[in-house]
PDB file of C-alpha atoms and ligand atoms in Angstrom:
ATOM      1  CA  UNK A   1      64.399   9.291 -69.202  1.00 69.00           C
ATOM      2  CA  UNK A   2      62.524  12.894 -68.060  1.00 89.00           C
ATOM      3  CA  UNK A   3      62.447  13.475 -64.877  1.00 98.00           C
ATOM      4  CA  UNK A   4      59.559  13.608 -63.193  1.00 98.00           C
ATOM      5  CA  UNK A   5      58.618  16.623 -61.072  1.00 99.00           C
ATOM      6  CA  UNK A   6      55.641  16.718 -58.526  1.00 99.00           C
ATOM      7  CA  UNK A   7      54.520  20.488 -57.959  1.00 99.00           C
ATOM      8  CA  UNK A   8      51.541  21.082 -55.052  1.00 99.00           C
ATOM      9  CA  UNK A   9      49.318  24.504 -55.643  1.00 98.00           C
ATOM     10  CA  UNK A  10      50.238  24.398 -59.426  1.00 98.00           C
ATOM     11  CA  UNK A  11      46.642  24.560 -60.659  1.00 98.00           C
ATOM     12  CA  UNK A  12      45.551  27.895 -60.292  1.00 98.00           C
ATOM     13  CA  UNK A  13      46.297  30.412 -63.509  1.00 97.00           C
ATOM     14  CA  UNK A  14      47.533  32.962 -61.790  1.00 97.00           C
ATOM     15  CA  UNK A  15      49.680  31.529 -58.703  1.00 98.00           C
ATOM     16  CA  UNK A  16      53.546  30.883 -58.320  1.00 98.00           C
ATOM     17  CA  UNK A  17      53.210  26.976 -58.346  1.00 98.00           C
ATOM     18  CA  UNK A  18      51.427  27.122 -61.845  1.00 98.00           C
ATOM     19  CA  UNK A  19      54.401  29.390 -63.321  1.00 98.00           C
ATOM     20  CA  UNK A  20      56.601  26.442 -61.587  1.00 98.00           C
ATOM     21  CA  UNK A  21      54.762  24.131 -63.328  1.00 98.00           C
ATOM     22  CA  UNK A  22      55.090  25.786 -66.879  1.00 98.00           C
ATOM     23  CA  UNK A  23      59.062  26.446 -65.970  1.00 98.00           C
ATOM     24  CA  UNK A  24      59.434  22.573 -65.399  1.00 98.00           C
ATOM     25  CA  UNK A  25      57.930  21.581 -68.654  1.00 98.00           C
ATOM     26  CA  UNK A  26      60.206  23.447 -70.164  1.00 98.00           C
ATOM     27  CA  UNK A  27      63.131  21.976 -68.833  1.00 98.00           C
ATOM     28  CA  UNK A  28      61.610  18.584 -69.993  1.00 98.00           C
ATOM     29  CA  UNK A  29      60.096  16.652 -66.879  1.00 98.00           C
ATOM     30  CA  UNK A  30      56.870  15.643 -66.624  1.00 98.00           C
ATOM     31  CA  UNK A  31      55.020  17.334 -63.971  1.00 98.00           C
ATOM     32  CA  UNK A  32      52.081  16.159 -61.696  1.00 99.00           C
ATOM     33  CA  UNK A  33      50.171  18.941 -60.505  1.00 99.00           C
ATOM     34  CA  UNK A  34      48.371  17.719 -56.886  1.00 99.00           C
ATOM     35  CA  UNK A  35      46.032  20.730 -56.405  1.00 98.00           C
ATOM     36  CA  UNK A  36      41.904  21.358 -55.022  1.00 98.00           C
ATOM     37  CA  UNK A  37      41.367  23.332 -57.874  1.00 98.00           C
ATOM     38  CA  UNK A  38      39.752  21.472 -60.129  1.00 98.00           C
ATOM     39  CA  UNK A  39      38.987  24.072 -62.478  1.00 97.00           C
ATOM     40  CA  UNK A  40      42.555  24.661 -63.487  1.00 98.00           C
ATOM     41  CA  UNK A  41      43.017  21.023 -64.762  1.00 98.00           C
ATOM     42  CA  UNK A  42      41.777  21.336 -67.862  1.00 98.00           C
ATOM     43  CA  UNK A  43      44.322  23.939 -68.697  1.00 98.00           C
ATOM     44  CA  UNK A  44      47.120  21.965 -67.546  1.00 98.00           C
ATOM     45  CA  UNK A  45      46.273  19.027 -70.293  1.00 97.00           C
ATOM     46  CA  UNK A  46      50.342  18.254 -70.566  1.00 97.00           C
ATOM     47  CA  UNK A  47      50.660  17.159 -66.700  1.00 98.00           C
ATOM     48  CA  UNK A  48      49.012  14.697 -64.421  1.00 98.00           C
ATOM     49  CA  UNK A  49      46.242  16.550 -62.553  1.00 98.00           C
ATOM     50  CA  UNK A  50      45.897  15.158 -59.513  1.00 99.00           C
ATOM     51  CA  UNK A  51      42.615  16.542 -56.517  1.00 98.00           C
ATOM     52  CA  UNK A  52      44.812  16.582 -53.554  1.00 98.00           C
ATOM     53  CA  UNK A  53      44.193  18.267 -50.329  1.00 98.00           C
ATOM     54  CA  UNK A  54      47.822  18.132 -49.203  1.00 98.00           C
ATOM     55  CA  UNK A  55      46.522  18.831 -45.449  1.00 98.00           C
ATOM     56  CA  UNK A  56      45.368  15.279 -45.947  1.00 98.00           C
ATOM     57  CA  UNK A  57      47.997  12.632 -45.529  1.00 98.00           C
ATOM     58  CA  UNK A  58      45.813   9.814 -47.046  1.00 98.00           C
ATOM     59  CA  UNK A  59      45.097  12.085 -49.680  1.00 98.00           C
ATOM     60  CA  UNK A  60      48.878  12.716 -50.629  1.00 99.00           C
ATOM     61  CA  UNK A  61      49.762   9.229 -49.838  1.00 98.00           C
ATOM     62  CA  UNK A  62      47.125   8.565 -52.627  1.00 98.00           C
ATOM     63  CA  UNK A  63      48.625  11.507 -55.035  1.00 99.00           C
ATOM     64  CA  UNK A  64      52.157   9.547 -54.923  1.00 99.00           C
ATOM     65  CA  UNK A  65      51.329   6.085 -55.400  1.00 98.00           C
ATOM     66  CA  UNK A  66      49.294   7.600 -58.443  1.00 98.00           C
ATOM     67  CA  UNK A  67      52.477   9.205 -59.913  1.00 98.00           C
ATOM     68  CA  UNK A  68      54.515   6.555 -59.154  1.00 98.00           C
ATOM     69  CA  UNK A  69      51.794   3.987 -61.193  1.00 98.00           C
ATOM     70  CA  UNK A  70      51.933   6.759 -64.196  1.00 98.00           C
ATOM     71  CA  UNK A  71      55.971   7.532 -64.522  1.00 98.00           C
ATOM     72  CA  UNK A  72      57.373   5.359 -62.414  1.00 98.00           C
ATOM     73  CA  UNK A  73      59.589   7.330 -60.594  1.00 98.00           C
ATOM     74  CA  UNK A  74      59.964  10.801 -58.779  1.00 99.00           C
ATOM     75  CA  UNK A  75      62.936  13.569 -59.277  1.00 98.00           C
ATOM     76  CA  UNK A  76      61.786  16.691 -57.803  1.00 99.00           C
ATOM     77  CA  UNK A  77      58.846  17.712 -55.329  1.00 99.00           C
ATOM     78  CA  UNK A  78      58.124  21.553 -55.063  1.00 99.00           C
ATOM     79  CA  UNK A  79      55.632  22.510 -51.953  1.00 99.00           C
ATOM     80  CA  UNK A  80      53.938  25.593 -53.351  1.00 98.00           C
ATOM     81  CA  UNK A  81      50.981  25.146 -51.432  1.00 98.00           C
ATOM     82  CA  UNK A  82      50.145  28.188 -49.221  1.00 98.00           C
ATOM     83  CA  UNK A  83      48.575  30.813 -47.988  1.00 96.00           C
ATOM     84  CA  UNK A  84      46.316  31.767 -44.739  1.00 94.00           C
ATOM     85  CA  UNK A  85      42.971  31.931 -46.716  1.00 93.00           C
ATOM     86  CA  UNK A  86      41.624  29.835 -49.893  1.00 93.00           C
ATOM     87  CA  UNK A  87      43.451  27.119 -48.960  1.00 95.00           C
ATOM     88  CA  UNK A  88      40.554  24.270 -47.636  1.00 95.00           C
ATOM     89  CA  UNK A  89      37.791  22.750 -50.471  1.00 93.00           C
ATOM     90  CA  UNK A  90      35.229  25.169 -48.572  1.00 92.00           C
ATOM     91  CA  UNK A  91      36.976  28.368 -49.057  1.00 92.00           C
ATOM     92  CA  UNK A  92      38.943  27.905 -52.320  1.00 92.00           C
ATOM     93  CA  UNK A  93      37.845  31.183 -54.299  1.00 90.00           C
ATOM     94  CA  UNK A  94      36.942  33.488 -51.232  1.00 88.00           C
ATOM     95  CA  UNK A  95      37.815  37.081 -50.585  1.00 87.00           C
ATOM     96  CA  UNK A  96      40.506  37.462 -47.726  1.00 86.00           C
ATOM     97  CA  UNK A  97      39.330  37.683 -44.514  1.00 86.00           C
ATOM     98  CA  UNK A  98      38.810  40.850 -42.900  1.00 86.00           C
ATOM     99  CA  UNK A  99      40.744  41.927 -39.938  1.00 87.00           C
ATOM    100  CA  UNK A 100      43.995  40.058 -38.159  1.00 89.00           C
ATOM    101  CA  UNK A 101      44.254  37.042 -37.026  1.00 94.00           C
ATOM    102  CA  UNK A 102      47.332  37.418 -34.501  1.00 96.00           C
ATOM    103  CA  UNK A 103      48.415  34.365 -32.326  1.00 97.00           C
ATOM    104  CA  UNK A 104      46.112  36.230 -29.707  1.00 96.00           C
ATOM    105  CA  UNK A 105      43.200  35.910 -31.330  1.00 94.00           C
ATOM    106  CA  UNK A 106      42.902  33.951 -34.154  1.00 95.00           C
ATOM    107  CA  UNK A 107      39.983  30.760 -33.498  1.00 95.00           C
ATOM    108  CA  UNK A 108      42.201  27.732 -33.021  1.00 97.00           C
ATOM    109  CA  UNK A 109      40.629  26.040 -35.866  1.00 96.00           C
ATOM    110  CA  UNK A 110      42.894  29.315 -37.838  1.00 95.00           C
ATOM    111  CA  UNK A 111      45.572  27.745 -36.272  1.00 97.00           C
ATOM    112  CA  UNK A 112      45.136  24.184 -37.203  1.00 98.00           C
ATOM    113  CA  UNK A 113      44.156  24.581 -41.115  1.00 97.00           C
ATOM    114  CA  UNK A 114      46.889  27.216 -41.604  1.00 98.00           C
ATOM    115  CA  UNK A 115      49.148  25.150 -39.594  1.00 98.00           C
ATOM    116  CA  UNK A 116      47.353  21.919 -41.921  1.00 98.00           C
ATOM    117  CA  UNK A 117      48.067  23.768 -45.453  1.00 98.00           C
ATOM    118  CA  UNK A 118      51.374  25.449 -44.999  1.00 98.00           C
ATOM    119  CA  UNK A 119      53.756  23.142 -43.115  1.00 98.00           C
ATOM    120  CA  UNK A 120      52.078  19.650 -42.207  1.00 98.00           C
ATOM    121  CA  UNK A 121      51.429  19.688 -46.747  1.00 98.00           C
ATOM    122  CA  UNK A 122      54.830  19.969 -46.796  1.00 99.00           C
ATOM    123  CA  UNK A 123      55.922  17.341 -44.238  1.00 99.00           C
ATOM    124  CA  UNK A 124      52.999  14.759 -45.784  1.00 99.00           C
ATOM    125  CA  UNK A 125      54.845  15.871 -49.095  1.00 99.00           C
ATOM    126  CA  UNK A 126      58.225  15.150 -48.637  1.00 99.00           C
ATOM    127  CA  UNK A 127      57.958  12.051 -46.174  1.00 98.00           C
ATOM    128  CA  UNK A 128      55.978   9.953 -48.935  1.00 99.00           C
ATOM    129  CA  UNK A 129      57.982  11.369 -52.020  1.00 99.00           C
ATOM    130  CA  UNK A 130      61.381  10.753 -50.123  1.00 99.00           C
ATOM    131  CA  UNK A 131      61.699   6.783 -50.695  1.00 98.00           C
ATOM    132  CA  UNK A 132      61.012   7.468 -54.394  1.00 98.00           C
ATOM    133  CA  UNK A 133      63.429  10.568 -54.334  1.00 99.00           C
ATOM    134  CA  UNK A 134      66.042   8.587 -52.735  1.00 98.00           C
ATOM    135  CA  UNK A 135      66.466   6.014 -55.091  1.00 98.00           C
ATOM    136  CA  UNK A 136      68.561   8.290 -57.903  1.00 98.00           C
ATOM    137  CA  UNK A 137      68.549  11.651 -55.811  1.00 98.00           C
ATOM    138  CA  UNK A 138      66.770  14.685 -56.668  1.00 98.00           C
ATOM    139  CA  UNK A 139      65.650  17.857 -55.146  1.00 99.00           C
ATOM    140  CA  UNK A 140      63.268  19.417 -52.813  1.00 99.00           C
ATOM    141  CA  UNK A 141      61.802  23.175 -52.773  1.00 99.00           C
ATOM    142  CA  UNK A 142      59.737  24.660 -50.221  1.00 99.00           C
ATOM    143  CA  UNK A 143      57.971  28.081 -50.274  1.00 98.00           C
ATOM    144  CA  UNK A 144      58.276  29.648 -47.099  1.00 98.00           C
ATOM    145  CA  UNK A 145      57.428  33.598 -46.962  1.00 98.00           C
ATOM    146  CA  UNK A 146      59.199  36.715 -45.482  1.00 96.00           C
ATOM    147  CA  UNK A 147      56.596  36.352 -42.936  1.00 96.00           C
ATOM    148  CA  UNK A 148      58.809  34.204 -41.184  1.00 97.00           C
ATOM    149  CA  UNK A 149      61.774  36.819 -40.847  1.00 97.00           C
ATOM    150  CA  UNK A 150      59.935  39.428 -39.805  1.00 95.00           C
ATOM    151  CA  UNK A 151      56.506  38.442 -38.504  1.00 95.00           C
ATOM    152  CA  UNK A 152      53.026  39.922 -39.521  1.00 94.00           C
ATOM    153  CA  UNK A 153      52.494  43.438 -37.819  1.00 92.00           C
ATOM    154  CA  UNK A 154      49.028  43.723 -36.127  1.00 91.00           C
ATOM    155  CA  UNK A 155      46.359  44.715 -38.912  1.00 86.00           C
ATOM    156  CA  UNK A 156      47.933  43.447 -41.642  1.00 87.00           C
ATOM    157  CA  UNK A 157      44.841  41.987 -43.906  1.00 82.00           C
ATOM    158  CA  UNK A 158      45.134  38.715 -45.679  1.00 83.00           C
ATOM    159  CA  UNK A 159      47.514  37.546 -43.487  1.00 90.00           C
ATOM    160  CA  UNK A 160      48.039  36.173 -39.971  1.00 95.00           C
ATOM    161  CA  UNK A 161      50.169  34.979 -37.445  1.00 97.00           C
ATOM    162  CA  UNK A 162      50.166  31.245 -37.534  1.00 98.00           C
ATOM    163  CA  UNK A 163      51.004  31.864 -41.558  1.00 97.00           C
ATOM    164  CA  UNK A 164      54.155  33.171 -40.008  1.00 98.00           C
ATOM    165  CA  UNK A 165      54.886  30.670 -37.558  1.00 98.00           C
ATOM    166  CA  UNK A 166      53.724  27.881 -40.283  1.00 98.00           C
ATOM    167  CA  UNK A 167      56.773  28.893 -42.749  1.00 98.00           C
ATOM    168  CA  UNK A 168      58.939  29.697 -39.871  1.00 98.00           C
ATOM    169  CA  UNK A 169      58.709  25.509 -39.756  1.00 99.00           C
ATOM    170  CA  UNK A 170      59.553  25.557 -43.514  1.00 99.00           C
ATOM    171  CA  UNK A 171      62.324  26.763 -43.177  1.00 98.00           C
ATOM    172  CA  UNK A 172      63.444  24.854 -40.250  1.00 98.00           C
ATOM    173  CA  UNK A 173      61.829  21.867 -42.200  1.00 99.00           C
ATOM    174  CA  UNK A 174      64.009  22.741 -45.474  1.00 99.00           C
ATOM    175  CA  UNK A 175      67.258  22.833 -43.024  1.00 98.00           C
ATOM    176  CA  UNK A 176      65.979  19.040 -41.195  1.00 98.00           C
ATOM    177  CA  UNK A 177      65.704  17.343 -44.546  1.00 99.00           C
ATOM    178  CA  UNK A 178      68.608  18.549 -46.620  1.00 99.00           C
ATOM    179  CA  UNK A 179      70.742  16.583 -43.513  1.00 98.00           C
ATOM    180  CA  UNK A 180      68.736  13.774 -43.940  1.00 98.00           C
ATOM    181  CA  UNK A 181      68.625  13.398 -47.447  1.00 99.00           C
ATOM    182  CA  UNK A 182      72.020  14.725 -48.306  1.00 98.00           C
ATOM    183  CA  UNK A 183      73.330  11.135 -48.419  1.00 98.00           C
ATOM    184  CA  UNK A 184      71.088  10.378 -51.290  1.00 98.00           C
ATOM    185  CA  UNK A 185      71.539  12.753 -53.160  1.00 98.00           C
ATOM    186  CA  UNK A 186      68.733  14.464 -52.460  1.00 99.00           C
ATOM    187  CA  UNK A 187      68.907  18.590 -52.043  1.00 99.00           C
ATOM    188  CA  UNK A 188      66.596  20.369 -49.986  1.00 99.00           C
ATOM    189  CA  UNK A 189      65.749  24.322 -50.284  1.00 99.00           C
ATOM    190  CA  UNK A 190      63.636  26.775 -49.657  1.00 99.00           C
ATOM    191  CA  UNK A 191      62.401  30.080 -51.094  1.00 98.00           C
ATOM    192  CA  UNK A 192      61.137  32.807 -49.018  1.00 98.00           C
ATOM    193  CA  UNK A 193      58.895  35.330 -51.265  1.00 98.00           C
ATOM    194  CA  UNK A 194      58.457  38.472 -50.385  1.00 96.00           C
ATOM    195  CA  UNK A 195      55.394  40.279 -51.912  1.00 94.00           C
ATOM    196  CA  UNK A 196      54.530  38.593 -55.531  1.00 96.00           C
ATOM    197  CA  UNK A 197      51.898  39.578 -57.701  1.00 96.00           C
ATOM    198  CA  UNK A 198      49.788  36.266 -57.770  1.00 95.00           C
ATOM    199  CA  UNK A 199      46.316  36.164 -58.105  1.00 91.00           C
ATOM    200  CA  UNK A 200      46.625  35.658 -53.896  1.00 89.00           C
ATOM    201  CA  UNK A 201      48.188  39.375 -53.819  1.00 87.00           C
ATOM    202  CA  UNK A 202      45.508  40.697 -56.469  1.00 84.00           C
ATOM    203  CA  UNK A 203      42.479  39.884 -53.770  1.00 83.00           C
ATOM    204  CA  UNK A 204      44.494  41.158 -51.006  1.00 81.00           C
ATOM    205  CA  UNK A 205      45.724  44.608 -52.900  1.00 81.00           C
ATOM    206  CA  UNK A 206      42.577  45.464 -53.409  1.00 75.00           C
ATOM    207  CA  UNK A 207      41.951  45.486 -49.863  1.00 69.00           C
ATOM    208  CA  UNK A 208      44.542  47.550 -48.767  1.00 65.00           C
ATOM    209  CA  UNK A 209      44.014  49.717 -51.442  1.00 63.00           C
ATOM    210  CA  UNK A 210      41.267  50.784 -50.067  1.00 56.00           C
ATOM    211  CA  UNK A 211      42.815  50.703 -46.905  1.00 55.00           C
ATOM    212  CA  UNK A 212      45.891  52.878 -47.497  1.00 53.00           C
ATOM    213  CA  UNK A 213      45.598  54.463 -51.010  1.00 49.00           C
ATOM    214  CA  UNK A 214      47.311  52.922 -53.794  1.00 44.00           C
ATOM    215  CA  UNK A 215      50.552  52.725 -52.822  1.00 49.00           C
ATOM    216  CA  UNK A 216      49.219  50.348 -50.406  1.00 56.00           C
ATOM    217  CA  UNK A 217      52.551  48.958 -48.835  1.00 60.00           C
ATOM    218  CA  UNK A 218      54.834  49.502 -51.394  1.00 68.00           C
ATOM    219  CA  UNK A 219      56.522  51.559 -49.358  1.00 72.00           C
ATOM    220  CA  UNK A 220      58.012  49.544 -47.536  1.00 84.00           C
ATOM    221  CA  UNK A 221      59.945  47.644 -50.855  1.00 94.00           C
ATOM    222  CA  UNK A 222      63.551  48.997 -51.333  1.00 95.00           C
ATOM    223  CA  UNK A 223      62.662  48.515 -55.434  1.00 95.00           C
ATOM    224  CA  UNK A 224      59.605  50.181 -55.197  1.00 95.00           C
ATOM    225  CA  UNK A 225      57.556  47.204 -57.055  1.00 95.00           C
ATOM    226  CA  UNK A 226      56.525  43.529 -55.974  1.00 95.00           C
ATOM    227  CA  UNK A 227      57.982  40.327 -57.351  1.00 97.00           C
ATOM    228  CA  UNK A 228      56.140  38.736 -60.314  1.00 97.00           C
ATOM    229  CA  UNK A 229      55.442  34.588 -60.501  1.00 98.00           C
ATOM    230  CA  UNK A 230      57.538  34.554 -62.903  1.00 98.00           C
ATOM    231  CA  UNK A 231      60.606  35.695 -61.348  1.00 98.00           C
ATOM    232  CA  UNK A 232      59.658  33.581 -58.269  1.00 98.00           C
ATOM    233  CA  UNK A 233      59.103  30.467 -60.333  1.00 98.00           C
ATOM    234  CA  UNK A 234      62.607  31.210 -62.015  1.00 98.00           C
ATOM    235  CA  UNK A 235      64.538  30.819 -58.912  1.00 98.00           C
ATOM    236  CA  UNK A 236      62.246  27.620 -57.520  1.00 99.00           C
ATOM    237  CA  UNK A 237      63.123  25.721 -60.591  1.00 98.00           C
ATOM    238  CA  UNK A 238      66.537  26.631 -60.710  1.00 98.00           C
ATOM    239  CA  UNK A 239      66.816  25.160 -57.393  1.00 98.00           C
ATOM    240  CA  UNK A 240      65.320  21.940 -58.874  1.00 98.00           C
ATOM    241  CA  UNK A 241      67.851  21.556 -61.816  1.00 98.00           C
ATOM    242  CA  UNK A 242      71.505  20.501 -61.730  1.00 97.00           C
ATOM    243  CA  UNK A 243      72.630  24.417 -62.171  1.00 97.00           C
ATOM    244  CA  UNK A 244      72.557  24.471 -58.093  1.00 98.00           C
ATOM    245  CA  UNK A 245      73.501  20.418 -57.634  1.00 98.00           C
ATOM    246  CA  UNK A 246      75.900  21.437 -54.484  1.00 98.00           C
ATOM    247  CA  UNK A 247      73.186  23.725 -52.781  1.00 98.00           C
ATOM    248  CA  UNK A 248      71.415  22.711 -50.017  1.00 99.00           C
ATOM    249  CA  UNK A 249      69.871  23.403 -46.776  1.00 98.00           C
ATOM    250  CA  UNK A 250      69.738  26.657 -48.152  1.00 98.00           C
ATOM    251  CA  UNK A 251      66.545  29.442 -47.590  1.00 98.00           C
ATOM    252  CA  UNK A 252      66.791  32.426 -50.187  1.00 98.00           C
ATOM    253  CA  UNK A 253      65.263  35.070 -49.662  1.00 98.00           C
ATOM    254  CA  UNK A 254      63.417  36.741 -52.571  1.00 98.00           C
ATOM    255  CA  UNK A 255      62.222  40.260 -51.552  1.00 97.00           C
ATOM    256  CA  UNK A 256      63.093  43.419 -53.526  1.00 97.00           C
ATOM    257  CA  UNK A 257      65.147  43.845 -50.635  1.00 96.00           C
ATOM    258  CA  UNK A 258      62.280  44.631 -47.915  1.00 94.00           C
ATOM    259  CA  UNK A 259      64.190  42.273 -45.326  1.00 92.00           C
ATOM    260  CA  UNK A 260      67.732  40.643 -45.172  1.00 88.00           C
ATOM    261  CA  UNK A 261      68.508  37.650 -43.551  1.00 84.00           C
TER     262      UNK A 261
HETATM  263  N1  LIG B   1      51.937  35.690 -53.311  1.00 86.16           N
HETATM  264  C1  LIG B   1      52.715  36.160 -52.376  1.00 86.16           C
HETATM  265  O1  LIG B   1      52.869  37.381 -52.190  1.00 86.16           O
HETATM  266  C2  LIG B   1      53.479  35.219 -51.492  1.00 86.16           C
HETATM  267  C3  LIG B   1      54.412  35.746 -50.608  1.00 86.16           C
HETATM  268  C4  LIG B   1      55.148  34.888 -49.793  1.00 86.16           C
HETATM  269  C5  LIG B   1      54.939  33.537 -49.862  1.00 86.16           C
HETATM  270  N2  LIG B   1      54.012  33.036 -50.730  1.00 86.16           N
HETATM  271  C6  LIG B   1      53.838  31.592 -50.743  1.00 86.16           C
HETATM  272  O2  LIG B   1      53.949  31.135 -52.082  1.00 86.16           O
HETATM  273  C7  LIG B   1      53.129  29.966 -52.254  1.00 86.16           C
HETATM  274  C8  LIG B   1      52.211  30.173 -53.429  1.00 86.16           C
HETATM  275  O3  LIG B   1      51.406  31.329 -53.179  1.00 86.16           O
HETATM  276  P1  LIG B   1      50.454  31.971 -54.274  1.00 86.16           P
HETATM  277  O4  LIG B   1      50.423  33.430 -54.017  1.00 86.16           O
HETATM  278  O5  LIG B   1      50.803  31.457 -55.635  1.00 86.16           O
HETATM  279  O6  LIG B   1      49.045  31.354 -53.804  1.00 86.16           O
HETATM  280  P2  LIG B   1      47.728  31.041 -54.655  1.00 86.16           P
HETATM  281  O7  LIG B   1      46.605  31.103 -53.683  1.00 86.16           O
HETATM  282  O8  LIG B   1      47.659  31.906 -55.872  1.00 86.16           O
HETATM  283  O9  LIG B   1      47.945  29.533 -55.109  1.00 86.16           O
HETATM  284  C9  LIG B   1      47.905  28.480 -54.194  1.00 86.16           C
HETATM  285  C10 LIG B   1      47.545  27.194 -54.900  1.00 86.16           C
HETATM  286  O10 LIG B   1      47.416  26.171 -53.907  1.00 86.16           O
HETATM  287  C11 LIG B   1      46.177  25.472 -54.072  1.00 86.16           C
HETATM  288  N3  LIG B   1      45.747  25.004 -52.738  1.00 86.16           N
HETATM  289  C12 LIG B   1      45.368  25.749 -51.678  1.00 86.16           C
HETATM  290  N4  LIG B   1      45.089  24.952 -50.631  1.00 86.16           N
HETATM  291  C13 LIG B   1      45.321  23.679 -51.033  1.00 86.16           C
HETATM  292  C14 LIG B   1      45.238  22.423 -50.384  1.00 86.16           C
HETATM  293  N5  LIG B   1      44.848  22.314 -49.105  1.00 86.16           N
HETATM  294  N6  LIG B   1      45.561  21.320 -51.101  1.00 86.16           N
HETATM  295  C15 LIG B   1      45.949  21.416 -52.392  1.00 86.16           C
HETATM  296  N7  LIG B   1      46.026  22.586 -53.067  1.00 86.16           N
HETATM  297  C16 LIG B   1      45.727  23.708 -52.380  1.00 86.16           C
HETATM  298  C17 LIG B   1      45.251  26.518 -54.676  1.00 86.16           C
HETATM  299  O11 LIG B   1      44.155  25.902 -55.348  1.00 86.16           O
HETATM  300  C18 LIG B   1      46.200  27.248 -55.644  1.00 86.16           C
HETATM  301  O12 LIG B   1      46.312  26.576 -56.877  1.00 86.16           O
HETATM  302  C19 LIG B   1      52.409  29.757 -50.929  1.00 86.16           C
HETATM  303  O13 LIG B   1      53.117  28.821 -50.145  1.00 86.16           O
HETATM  304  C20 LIG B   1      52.468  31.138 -50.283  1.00 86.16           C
HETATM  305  O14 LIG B   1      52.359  31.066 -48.884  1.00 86.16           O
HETATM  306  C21 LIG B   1      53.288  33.835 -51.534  1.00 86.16           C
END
């Protein structure tokens, strides 16, 4: 029986849930991809596409039950959805913002949809996935950011401050679940990227590019380079297979080394 592996923000070429996605077929599950972008579902012709706005808990109620009618059973859920722009229907392709958006003086409707996207997707996620994850065990993985451990400095484009607070509840989320589940065999993680070189950091590099010459802020990374999807998606399905079956609870942080824990 393959296992069957439920991966939100896969759909996109060039993000880290799409290298995910392509990392889980080749270990042999099936994977159902619950994404807005529509336009990356015909690529994905091996997995159940699924239009999901995770922010919607009807909608991911829906995206389960439809999985559950197709294979019949769920292994692993990976919550790759993110981000503090492109991340509603309405703004799915646009350009970063300009400027911050601190905690100060974002609009609160910032607050709510990046609030909506990065941690209540998560939570909608893994409370109507867990019955079906329960039933033989599994595994969890959340995508939380550096942004967490070391907050967004003031100016910082195509970012904000509620993204920081949002995966500061991932990873307290990641922590919450891996003691509930644990019983059932069900492990709970959490990856915190650093910078990663996803069609996300593309848009925004070009900004501060611009901004502060074309080093922009690699600088501040011990290995001088970012991460790529690929080595991020190496570690998030690692965490789903049975090569880490007694870790959980666990956030790792995956950085070049620009922050430790
Ligand atoms: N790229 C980085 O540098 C970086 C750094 C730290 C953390 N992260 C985190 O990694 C994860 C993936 O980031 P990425 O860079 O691959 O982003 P991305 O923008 O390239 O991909 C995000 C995917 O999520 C989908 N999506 C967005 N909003 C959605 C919604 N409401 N419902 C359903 N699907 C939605 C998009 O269509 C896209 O396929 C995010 O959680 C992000 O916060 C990324």
């Amino acid at each position: 029986m393959n296992r069957v592996a439920i991966v939100t923000g896969g759909a996109k070429p060039d993000s880290i849930g799409c290298a995910v996605v392509k990392g889980l077929r080749r270990e042999g599950c099936e994977v159902v991809v619950a994404d807005l972008y529509e336009a990356g579902f015909a690529a994905l012709h091996d997995c159940l596409c699924v239009k999901t706005d995770v922010a919607d808990p009807a909608a991911v109620e829906k995206m389960v039950l439809k999985t559950i009618q197709t294979h019949g059973r769920i292994d692993v859920l990976v919550n790759a959805v993110g981000g503090s722009w492109g991340i509603t229907q309405q703004d799915l392709v646009a350009s970063p913002p300009r400027g911050f958006r601190g905690l100060t003086n974002c609009e609160l409707s910032d607050w709510r949809t990046i609030l909506g996207a990065n941690l209540d997707s998560a939570f909608y996620c893994a409370r109507a996935a867990a019955p079906h994850l329960k039933k033989q065990g599994g595994a969890i993985v959340n995508v939380a950011s550096v942004a967490a451990r070391k907050g967004i400095p003031p100016g910082s484009e195509g970012s904000s401050g509620p993204y920081a607070v949002a995966k500061g509840g991932i990873m307290a989320m990641t922590r919450q679940l891996a003691l509930e589940l644990g019983e059932f065999g069900v492990r709970v993680n959490c990856v915190a990227p650093g910078v990663v070189a996803s069609g996300r950091f593309n848009r925004v590099s070009q900004i501060s590019k611009k901004d502060h010459g074309p080093e922009g802020h690699l600088g501040t990374i011990p290995m001088g380079r970012v991460g790529t999807v690929a080595e991020c998606a190496a570690l998030i399905v690692a965490l789903c297979t049975d090569d880490t079956s007694y870790m959980t609870g666990v956030i790792v942080d995956l950085n070049g080394a620009s922050y430790a824990a």
